[in-house]
Coordinates of C-alpha atoms and ligand atoms in Angstrom, one line a residue:
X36 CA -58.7 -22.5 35.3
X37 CA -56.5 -24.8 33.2
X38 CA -57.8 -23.0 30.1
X39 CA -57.0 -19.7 31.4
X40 CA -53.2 -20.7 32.1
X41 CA -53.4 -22.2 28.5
X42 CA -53.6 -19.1 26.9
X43 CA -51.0 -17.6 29.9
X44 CA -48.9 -19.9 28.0
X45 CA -49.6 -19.8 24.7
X46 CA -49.2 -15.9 24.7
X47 CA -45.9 -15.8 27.0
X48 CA -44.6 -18.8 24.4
X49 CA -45.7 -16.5 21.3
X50 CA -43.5 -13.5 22.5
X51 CA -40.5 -15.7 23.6
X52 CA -40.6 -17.5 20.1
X53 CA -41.1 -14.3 18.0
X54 CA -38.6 -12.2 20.1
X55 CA -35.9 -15.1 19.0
X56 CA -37.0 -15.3 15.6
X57 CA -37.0 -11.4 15.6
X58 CA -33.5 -11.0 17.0
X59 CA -32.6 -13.8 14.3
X60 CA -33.6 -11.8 11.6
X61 CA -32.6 -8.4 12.7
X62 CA -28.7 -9.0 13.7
X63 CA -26.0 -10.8 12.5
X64 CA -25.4 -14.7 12.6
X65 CA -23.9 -14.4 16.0
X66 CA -27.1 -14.2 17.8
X67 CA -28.2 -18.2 16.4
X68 CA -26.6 -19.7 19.7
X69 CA -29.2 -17.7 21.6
X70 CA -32.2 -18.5 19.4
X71 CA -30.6 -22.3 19.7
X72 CA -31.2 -21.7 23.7
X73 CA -34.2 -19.9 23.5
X74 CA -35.4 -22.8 21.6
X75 CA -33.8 -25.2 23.9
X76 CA -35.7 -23.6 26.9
X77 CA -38.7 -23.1 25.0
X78 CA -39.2 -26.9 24.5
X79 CA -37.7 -27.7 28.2
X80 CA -40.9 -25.9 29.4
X81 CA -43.3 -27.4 26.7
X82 CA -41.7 -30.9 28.8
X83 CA -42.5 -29.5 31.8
X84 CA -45.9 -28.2 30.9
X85 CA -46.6 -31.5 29.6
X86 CA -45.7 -33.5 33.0
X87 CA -48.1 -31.0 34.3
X88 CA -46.0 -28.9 35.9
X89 CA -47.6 -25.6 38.1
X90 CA -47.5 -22.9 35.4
X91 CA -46.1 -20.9 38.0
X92 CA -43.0 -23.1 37.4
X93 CA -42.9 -22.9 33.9
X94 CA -43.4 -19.0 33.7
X95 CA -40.3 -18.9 36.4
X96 CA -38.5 -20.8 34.0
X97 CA -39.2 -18.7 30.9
X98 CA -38.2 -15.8 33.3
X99 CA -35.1 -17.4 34.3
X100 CA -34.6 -18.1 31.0
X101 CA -34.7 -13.9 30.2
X102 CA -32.6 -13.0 32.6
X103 CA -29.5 -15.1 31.5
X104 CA -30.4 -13.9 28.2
X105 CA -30.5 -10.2 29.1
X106 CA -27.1 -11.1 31.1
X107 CA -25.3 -12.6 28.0
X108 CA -26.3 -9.6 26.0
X109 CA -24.4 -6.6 28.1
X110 CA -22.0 -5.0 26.8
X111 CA -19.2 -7.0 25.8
X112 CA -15.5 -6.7 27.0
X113 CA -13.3 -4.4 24.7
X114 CA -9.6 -3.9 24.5
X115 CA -8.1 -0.4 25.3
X116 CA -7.7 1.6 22.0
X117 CA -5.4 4.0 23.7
X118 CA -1.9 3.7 21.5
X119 CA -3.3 1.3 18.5
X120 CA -3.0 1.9 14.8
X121 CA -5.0 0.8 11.8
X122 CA -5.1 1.0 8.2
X123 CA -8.6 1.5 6.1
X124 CA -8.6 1.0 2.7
X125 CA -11.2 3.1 0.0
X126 CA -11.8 5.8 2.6
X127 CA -13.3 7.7 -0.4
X128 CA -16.7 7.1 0.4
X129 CA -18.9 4.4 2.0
X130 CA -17.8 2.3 4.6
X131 CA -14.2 3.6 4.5
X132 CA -15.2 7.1 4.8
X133 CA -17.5 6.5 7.9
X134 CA -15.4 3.8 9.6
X135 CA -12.2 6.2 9.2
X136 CA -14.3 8.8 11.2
X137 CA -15.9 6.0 13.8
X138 CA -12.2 4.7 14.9
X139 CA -10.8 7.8 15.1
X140 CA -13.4 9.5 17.3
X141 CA -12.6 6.5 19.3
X142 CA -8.8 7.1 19.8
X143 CA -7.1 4.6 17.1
X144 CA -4.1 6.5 15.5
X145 CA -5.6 5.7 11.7
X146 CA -4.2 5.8 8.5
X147 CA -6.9 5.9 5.9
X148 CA -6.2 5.4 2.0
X149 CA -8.2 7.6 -0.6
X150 CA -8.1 7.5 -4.2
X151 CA -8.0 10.8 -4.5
X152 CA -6.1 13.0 -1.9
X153 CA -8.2 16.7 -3.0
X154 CA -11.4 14.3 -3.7
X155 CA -14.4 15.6 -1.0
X156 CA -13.9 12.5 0.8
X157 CA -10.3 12.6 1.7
X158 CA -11.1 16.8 2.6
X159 CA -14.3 15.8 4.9
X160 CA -11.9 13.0 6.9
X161 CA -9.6 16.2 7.3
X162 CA -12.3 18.1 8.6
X163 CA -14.2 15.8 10.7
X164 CA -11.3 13.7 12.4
X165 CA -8.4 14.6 14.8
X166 CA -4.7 15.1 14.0
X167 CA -4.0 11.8 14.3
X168 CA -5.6 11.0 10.9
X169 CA -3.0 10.2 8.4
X170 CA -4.3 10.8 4.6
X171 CA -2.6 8.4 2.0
X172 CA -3.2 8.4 -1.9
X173 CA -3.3 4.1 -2.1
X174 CA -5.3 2.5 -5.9
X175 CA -4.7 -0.9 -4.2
X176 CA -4.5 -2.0 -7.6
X177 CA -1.2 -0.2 -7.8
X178 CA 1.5 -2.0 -6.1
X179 CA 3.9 1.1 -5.6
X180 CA 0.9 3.0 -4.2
X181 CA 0.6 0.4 -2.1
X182 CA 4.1 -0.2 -1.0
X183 CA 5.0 3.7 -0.2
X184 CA 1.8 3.6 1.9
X185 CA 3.9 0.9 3.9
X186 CA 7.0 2.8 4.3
X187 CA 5.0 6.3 5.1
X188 CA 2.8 4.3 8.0
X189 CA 6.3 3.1 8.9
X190 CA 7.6 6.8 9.3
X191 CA 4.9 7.7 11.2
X192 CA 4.8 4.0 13.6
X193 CA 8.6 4.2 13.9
X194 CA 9.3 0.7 15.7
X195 CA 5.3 -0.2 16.6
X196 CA 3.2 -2.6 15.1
X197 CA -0.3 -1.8 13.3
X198 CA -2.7 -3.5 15.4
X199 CA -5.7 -3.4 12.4
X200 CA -5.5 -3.5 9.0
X201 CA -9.1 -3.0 7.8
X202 CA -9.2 -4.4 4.0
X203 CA -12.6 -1.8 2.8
X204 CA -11.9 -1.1 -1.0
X205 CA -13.8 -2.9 -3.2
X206 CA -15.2 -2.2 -6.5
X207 CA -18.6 -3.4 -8.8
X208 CA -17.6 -2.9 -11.6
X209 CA -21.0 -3.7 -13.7
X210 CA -24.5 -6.4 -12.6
X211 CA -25.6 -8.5 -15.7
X212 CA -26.2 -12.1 -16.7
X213 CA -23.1 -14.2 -16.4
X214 CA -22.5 -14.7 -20.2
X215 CA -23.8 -10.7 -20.9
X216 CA -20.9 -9.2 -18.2
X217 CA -17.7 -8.6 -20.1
X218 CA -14.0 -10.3 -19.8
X219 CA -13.2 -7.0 -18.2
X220 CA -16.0 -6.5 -15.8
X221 CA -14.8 -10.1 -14.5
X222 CA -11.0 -8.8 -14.5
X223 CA -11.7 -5.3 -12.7
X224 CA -13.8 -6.9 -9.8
X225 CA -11.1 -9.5 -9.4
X226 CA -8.0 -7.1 -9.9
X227 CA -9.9 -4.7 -7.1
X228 CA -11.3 -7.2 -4.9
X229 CA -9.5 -9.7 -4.9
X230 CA -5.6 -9.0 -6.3
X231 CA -5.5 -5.2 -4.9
X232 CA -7.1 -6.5 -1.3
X233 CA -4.3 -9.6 -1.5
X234 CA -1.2 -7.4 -2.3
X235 CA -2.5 -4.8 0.5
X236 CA -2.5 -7.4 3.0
X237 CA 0.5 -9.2 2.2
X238 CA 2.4 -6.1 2.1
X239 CA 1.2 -4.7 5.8
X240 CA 1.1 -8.4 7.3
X241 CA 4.3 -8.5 8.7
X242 CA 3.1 -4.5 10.8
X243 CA 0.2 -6.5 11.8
X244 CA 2.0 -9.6 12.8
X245 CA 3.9 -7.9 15.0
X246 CA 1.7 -6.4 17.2
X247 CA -0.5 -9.5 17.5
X248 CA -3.0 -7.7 15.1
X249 CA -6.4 -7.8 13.9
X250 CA -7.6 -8.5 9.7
X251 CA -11.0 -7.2 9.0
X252 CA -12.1 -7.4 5.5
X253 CA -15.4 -6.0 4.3
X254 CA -16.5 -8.8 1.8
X255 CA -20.6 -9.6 0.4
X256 CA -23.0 -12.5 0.9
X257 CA -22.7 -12.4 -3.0
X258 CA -19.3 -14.1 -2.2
X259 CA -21.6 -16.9 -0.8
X260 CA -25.0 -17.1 -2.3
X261 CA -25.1 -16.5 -6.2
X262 CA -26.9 -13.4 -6.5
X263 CA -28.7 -12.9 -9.7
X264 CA -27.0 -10.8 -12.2
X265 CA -23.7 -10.7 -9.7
X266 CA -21.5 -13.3 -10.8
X267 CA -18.6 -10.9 -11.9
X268 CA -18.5 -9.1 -8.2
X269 CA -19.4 -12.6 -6.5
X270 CA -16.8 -14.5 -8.0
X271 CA -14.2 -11.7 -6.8
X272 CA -15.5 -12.2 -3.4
X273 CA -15.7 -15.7 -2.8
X274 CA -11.7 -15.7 -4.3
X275 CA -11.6 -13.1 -1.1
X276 CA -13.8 -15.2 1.6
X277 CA -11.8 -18.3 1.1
X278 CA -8.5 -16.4 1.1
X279 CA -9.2 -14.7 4.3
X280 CA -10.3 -18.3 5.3
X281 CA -7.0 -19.5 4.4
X282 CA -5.4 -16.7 6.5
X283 CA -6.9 -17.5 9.5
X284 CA -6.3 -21.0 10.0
X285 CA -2.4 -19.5 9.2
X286 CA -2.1 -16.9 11.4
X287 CA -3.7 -18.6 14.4
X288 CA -0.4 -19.3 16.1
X289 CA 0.4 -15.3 15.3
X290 CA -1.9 -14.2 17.6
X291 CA -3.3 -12.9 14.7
X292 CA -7.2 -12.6 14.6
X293 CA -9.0 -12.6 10.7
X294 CA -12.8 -11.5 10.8
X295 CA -15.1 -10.8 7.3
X296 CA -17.7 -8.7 7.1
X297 CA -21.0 -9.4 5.3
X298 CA -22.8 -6.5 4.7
X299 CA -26.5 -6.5 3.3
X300 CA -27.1 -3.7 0.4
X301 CA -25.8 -0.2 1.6
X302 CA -25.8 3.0 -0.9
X303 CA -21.8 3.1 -0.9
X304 CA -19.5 4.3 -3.3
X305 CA -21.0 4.2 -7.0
X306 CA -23.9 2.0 -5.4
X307 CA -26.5 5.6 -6.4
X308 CA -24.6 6.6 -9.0
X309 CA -26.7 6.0 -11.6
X310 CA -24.6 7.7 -14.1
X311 CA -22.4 5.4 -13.5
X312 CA -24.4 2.5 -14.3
X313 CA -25.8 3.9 -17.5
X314 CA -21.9 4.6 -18.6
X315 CA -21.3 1.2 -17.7
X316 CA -23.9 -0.3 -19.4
X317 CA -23.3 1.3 -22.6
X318 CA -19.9 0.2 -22.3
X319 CA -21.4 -3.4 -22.4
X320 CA -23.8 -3.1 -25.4
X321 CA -21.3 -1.6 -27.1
X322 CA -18.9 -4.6 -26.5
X323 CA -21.3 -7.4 -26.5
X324 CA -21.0 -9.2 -30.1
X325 CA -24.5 -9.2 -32.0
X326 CA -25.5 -12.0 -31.8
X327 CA -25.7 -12.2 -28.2
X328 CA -27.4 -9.1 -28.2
X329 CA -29.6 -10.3 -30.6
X330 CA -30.2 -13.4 -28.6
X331 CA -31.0 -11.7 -25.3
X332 CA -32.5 -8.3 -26.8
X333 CA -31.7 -5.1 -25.7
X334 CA -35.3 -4.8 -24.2
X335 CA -34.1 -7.8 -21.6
X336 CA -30.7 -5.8 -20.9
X337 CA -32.7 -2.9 -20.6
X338 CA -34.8 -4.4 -18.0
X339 CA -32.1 -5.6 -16.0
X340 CA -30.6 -2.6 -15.8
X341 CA -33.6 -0.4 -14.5
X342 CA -34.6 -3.4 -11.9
X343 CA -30.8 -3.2 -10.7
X344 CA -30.8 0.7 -10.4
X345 CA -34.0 0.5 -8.8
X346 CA -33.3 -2.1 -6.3
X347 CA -30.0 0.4 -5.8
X348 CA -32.1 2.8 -4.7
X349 CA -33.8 0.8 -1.9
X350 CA -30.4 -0.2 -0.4
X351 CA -29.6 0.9 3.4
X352 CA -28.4 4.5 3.8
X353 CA -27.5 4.0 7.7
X354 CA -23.9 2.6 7.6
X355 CA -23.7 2.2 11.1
X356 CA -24.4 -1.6 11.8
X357 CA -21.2 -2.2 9.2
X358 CA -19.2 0.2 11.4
X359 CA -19.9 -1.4 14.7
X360 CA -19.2 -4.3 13.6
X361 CA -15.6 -3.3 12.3
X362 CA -14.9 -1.3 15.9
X363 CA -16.1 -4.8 17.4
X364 CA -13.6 -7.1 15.3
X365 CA -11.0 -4.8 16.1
X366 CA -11.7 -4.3 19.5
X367 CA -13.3 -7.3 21.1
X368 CA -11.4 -9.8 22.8
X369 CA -12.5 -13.0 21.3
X370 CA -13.7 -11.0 17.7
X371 CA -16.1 -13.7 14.9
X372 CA -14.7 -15.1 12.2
X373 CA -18.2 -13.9 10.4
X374 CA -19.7 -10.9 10.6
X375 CA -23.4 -10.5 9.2
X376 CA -24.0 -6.7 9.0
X377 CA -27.2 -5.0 8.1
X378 CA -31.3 -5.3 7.7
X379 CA -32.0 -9.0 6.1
X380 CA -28.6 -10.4 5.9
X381 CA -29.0 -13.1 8.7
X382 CA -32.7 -14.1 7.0
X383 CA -30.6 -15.0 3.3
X384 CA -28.0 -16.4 5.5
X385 CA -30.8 -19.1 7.4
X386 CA -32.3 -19.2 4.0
X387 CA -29.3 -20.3 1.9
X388 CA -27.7 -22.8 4.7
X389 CA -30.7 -24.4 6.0
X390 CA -33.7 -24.4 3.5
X391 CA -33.8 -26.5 0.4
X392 CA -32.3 -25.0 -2.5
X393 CA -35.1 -24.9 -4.2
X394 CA -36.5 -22.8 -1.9
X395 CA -33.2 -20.3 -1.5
X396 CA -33.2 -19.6 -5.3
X397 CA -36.5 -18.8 -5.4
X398 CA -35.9 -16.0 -2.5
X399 CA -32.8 -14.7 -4.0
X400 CA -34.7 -14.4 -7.2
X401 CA -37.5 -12.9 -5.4
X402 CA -35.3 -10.5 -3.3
X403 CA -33.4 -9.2 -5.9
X404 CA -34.2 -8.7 -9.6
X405 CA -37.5 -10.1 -10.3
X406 CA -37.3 -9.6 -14.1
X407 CA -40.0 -10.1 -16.2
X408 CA -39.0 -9.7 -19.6
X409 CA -37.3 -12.8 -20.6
X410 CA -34.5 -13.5 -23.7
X411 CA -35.6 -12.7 -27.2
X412 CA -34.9 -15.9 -28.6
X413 CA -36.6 -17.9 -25.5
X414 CA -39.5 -15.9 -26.5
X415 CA -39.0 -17.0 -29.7
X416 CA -39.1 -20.5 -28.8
X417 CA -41.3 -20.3 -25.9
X418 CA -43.9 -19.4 -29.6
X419 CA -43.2 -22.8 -31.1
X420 CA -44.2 -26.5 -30.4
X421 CA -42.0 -28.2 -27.7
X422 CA -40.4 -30.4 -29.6
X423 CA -38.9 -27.7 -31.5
X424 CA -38.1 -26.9 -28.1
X425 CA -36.0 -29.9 -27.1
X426 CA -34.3 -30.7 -30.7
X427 CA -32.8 -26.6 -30.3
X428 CA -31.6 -27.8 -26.2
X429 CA -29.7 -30.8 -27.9
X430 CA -28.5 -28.7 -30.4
X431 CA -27.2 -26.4 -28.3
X432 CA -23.6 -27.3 -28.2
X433 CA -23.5 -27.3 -32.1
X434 CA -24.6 -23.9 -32.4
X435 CA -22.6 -21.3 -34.0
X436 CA -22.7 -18.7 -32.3
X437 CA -19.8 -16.4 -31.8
X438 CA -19.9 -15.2 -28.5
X439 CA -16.3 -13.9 -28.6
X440 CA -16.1 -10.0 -27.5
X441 CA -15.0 -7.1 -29.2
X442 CA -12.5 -5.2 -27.5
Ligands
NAG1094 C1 2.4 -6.7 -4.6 O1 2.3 -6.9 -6.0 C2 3.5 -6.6 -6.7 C3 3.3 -6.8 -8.2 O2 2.7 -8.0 -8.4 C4 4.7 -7.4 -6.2 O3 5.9 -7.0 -6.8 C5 4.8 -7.2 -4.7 O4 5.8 -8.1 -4.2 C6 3.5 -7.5 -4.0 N1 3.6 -7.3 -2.6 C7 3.8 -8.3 -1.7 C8 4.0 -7.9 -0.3 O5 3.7 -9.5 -2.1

């Protein structure tokens, strides 16, 4: 009898334990205090169980247990759209495009920027959405673009506030090994990501202020965790994460509320392009100096380049997690600071926070671009005796290597 409630036990455990680790690693970080009191529970009844408890007890109290959890997961509270206004950036394509569409089927009054007023984005959003889509022509990198987008949402909001400003543009410019990505591959992701996204939101900050508003910047975990072969676009991020950061402590007593979004890997914007990616990493062989080139090889750049498009091609086509979550900062009462939106992204979160960093290099290397080829003159090296080996590490800093690019 006792053996038979054993296994009772051990299989009702096994599906309470794998249904939180399961909801851990499909859905954003928000759902760790429920796997915290899952876990609490779980052990409460291993307790219980071990005081010799009925089994009938313990099984109520897993049940219990379920039903505050299925209570805590309806449907959240959401504010009223009727009468609000927001402002998307890079409605192009992607994120913008779809969440453009999302709010406006909802009711928002939106106001989405496009590069390119004829492009097939900006004439789909005319197609798809109601009147009460205003199109504006906005390079956030352009501060005049960017400040008569201000005074035509003013035309149109007369004396009201814009309750969201929803920061989406966002540009990679190239992927490569840190000292391989060019001055200006660092410079566009930051002028785009990081100076455009800044300007955008100091300039409609005072709108957004006023109506007690909402911030939601789309950002990366590569702002977080150093992705392989990401550095350029990482960098630009993390400048962003910790800005936003900034912001919210700031605009606390505003009333204003400043959430980021961490999406995993979607196909947006140039993400498929894979024209794109070949133009741009001509562009980089063409300004790397040569003897960089020659220390790397162009069979290692090569490599990277096909592992990077191929990994593109595996990304998420399904934007929709990313667009909840951007109706739910806007719309939910007590919004996160931290959204984690997609397939995976809560597993590399748990990974790099809690395991050993040994071990969370290893899975972002694994994850990402597991290269195989390695630099021509580590090859080289790799050939010779180890001393050899050790003499060229101390040498290192004497070498005489111009690494300075062409422009
Ligand atoms: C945006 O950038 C331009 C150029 O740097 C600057 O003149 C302008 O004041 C900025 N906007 C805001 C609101 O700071």
């Amino acid at each position: 009898m006792e053996n038979y409630l054993d296994w009772i036990y051990m299989g009702v455990m096994s599906v309470f334990v794998g249904g939180a680790v399961r909801k851990f690693l499909a859905s954003h970080i928000s759902a760790a205090p429920t796997v915290v009191a899952w876990l609490g529970v779980t052990l409460v009844v291993e307790k219980l169980w071990s005081h010799s408890v009925p089994a009938v007890l313990a099984l109520g109290a897993i049940c219990v247990a379920c039903c505050l959890y299925s209570a805590k997961t309806a449907p959240a509270p959401v504010l009223p759209v009727e009468g609000k206004a927001v402002l998307i950036t890079g409605c192009d394509t992607g994120f913008g495009r779809a969440a453009a569409q999302r709010l406006d089927a909802q009711g928002f009054e939106v106001f989405a920027t496009v590069l390119d007023l004829s492009g097939e984005g900006a004439r789909d959003l005319r197609r798809a959405c109601s009147s009460r889509l205003t199109l504006l022509q906005v390079d956030i990198t352009q501060p005049m673009q960017v400040q008569q987008a201000l005074l035509d949402t003013k035309a149109k909001l007369g004396l009201r506030g814009l309750w969201g400003l929803v920061n989406n543009a966002g540009v990679c410019v190239n992927f490569g090994d840190a000292e391989l990505s060019l001055m200006s591959n660092y410079r566009g992701c930051m002028e785009v990501n990081f100076f455009g996204t800044l300007n955008v939101t100091k300039t409609f900050l005072p709108l957004v202020r006023q109506s007690k508003g909402r911030i939601v910047t789309i950002s990366s975990p590569a702002g977080e965790q150093p992705f392989p072969c990401l550095a350029a676009y990482g960098a630009s991020k993390a400048a962003l994460n910790l800005f936003m950061s900034t912001l919210r402590h700031e605009l606390d007593p505003w009333g204003v509320k400043v959430s980021t979004i961490l999406p995993s890997s979607y196909k947006t914007g140039q993400s498929s392009n894979q024209e794109y990616w070949e133009c741009q990493y001509k562009n980089m062989i063409h300004n790397l100096s040569p003897s960089l080139l020659e220390e790397y090889g162009e069979e290692y750049t090569k490599e990277t380049q096909e592992l990077f498009q191929r990994y593109a091609q595996t990304a998420n086509e399904d934007l929709s997690p990313v667009i909840n979550t951007i109706s739910e900062a806007l719309l939910s009462p007590h919004p996160l600071v931290r959204y984690y939106a997609g397939p995976g992204v809560g597993l590399m979160y748990f990974i790099y926070s809690y395991l050993p960093l040994s071990v969370s290099d290893k899975f972002l290397q694994r994850i990402f671009v597991q290269k195989k080829v390695i630099p021509r003159a580590l090859r080289k090296e790799n050939g010779l005796n180890s001393s050899f080996l050790h003499n060229n590490n101390n040498n290192n800093n004497n070498n005489n290597v111009d690494t300075t690019e062409k422009k």
